[in-house]
XYZ file of C-alpha atoms in Angstrom:
247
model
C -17.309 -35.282 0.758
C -15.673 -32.384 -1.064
C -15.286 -28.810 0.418
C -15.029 -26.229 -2.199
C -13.424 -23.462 -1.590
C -10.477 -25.438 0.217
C -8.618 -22.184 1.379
C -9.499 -18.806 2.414
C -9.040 -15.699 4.437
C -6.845 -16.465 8.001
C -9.500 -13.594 9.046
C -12.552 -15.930 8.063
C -15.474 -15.083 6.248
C -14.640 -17.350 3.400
C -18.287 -18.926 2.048
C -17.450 -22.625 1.826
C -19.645 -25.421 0.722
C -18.925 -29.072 2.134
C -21.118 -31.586 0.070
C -22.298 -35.422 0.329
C -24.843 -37.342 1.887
C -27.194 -37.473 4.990
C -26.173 -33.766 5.663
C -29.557 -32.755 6.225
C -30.197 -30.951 9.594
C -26.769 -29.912 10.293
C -26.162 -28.561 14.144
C -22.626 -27.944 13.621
C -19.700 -27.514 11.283
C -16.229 -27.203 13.303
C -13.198 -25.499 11.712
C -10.717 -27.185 13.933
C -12.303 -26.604 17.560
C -14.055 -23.783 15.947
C -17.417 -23.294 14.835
C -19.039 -21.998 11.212
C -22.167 -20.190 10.769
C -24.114 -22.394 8.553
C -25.847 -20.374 5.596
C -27.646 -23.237 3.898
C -28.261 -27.018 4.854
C -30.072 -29.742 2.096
C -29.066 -33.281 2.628
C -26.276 -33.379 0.268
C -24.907 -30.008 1.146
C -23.572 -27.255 3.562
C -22.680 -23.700 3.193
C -21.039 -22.037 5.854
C -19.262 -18.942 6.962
C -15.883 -19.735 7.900
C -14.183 -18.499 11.173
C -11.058 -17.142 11.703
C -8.183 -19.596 12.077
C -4.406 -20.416 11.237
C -2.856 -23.235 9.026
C -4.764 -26.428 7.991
C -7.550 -27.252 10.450
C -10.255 -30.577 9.791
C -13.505 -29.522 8.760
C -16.150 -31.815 10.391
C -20.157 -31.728 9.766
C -22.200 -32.753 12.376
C -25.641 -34.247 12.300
C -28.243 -36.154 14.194
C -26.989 -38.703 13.146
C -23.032 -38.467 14.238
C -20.115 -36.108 13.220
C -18.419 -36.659 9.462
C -14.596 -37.708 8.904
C -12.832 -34.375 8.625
C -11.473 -32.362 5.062
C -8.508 -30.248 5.031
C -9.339 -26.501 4.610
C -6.034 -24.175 4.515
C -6.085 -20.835 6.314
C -4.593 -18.343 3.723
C -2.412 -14.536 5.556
C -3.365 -11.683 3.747
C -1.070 -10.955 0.747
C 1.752 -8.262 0.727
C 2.934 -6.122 -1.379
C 6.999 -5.168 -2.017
C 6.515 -3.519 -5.170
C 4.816 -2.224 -8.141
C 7.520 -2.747 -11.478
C 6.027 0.568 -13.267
C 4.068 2.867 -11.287
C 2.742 4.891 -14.440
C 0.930 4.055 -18.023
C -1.241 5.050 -20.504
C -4.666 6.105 -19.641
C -5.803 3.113 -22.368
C -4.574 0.386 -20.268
C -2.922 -2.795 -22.485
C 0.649 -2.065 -20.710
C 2.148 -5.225 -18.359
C 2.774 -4.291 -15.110
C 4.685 -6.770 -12.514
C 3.864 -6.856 -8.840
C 6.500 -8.538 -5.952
C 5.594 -9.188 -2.782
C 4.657 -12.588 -0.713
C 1.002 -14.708 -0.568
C 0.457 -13.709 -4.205
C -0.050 -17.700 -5.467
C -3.934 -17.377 -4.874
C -3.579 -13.990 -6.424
C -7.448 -13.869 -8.538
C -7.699 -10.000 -9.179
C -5.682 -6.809 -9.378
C -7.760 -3.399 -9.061
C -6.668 -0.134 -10.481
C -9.193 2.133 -8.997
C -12.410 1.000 -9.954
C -11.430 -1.594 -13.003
C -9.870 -4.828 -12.191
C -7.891 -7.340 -14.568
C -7.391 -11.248 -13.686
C -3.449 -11.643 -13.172
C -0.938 -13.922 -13.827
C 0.986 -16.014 -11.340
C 4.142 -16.486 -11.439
C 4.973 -17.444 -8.365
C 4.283 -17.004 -4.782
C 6.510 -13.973 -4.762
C 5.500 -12.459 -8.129
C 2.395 -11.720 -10.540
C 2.072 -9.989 -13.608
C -1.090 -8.329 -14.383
C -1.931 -6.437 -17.655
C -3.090 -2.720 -16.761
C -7.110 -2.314 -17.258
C -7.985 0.659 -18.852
C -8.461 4.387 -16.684
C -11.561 6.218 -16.382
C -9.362 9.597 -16.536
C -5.946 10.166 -16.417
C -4.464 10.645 -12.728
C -3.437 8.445 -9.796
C -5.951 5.365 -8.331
C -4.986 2.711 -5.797
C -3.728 -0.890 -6.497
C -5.492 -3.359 -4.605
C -4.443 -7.064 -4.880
C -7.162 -9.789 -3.669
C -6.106 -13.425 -2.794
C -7.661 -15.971 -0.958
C -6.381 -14.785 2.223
C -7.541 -11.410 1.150
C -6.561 -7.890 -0.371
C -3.566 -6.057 0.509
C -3.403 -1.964 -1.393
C -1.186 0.674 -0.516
C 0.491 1.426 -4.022
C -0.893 3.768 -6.376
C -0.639 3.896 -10.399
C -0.884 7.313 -12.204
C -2.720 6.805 -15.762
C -1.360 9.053 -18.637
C -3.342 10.466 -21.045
C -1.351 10.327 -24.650
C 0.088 13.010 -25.755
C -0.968 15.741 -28.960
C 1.116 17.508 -30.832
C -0.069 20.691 -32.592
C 2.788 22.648 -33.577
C 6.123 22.435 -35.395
C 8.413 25.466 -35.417
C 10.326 25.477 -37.692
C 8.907 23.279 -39.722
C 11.702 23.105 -42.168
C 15.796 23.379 -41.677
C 18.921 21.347 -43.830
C 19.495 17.701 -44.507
C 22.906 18.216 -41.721
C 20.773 18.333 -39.020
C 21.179 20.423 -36.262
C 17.745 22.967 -36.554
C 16.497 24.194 -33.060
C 12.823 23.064 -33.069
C 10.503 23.936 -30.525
C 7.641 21.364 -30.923
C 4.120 22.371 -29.021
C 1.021 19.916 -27.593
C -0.368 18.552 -24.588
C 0.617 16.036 -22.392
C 4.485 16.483 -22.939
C 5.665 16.263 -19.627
C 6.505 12.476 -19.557
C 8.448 12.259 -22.861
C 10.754 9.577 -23.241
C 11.721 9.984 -26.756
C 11.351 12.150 -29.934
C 12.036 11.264 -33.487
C 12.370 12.960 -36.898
C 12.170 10.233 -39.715
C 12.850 7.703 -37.550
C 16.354 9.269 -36.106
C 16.107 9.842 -32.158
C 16.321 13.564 -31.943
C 17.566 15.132 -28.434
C 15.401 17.001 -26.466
C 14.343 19.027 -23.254
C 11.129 18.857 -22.046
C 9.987 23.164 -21.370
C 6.540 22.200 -19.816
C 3.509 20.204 -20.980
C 3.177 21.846 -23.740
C 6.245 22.085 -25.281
C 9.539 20.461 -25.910
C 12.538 21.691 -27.725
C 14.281 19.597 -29.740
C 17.427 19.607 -32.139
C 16.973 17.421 -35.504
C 19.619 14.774 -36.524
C 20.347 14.518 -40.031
C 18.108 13.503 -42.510
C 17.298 12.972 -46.196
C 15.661 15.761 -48.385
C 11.547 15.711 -47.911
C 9.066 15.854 -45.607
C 9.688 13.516 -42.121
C 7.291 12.565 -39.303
C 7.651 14.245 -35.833
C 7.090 10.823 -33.510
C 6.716 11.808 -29.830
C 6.518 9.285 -26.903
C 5.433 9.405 -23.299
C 4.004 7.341 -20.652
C 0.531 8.047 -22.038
C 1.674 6.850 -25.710
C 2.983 8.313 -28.980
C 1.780 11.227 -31.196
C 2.875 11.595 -35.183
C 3.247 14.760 -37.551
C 2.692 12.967 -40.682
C 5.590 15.175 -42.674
C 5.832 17.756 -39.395
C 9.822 18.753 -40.565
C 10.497 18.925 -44.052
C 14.648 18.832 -44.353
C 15.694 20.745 -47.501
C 19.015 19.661 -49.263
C 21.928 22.175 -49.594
C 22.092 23.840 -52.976
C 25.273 22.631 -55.468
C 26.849 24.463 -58.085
């Protein structure tokens, strides 16, 4: 006579179906010395309600015609949460974002605001999830459901990716070294900045601008790459290094 879910919520209110035979007319399902609130009754099944309870308890149908042998069902705590591994991403989603904490194993859905994404377990202790994507860029809660139940309290800032619009100058010497002020949106969480593909140093002035310093480069036209939380932005050809003159 299988029971399906086998675990849920030590709170209750876990839907469980117990099937087999001659269940028809039900008057009681016991949870331990507990009872359920049956739901449905046909004569080869039972849905119930489940009652609050702790650890495994014997799960026991009883009829006019005599009470069943007993099925496991284990009572599942609420998860917790220690901590989110990145706090921040792009407002697309796609990023992998690890989450610590104990009672993760039934782990079946992560929430970020109002989208959710099926994670992975790893183990009790840890899950990886990959990051839905935002409805708009700005914080949401993280809400982690298990079979015991959901557990939030972190939150997760989307990013929207970044622009850029303006490169000035747009033109300096193969040696490097040309003060660049480079101007867009959605600056403020640059992590890098290259010019041809050499890491440039920067300083981030406000969301809208950065100033940078280019590294040396070969003679021609290079693309400006910024990167943020949000994501990346190219210049196709934004700073054109121009070779010293010989004689």
């Amino acid at each position: 006579m299988p029971i399906s879910p086998n675990q849920g919520s030590t709170g209750g209110g876990t839907t469980v179906t117990i099937t087999g035979v001659n269940l028809a007319g039900a008057t009681a399902v016991h949870f331990g010395t507990k009872l359920a609130t049956i739901t449905a009754n046909t004569p080869t099944s039972v849905t119930v309600t489940s009652p609050s309870g702790a650890g495994t308890v014997g799960v026991t149908v009883t009829t006019a015609g005599g009470t069943s042998n007993p099925l496991s069902f284990f009572y599942v705590g609420a998860p917790f949460k220690a901590a989110l591994g990145t706090s921040s991403g792009p407002t697309a989603g796609g990023n992998t974002v690890a989450i610590s904490g104990t009672g993760l194993a039934t782990a079946t859905s992560v929430a970020f605001g109002a989208n959710s994404a099926t994670p992975t377990v790893v183990s009790d202790s840890l899950i990886d999830v990959v990051v839905p994507a935002g409805t708009a860029a700005g914080s949401v809660g993280v809400t982690v459901t298990t079979a015991g139940g959901s557990n939030n309290g972190f939150s997760y800032t989307y990013v929207d990716a970044p622009t850029v619009t303006t490169i000035t100058p747009s033109s300096g010497p193969t040696s490097g070294g040309t003060a660049v002020t480079v101007t867009g949106t959605g600056l403020t969480t640059t992590q890098s900045v290259t010019v041809g593909g050499t890491v440039a140093p920067f300083t981030v002035i406000n969301d809208t601008e950065l100033s940078i310093v280019t590294p040396p480069g070969t003679a021609g036209a290079a693309d400006v790459v910024v990167t943020t939380t949000g994501g990346s932005a190219t210049a196709v050809g934004g700073f054109t290094y121009t070779a010293a003159p010989g004689i």
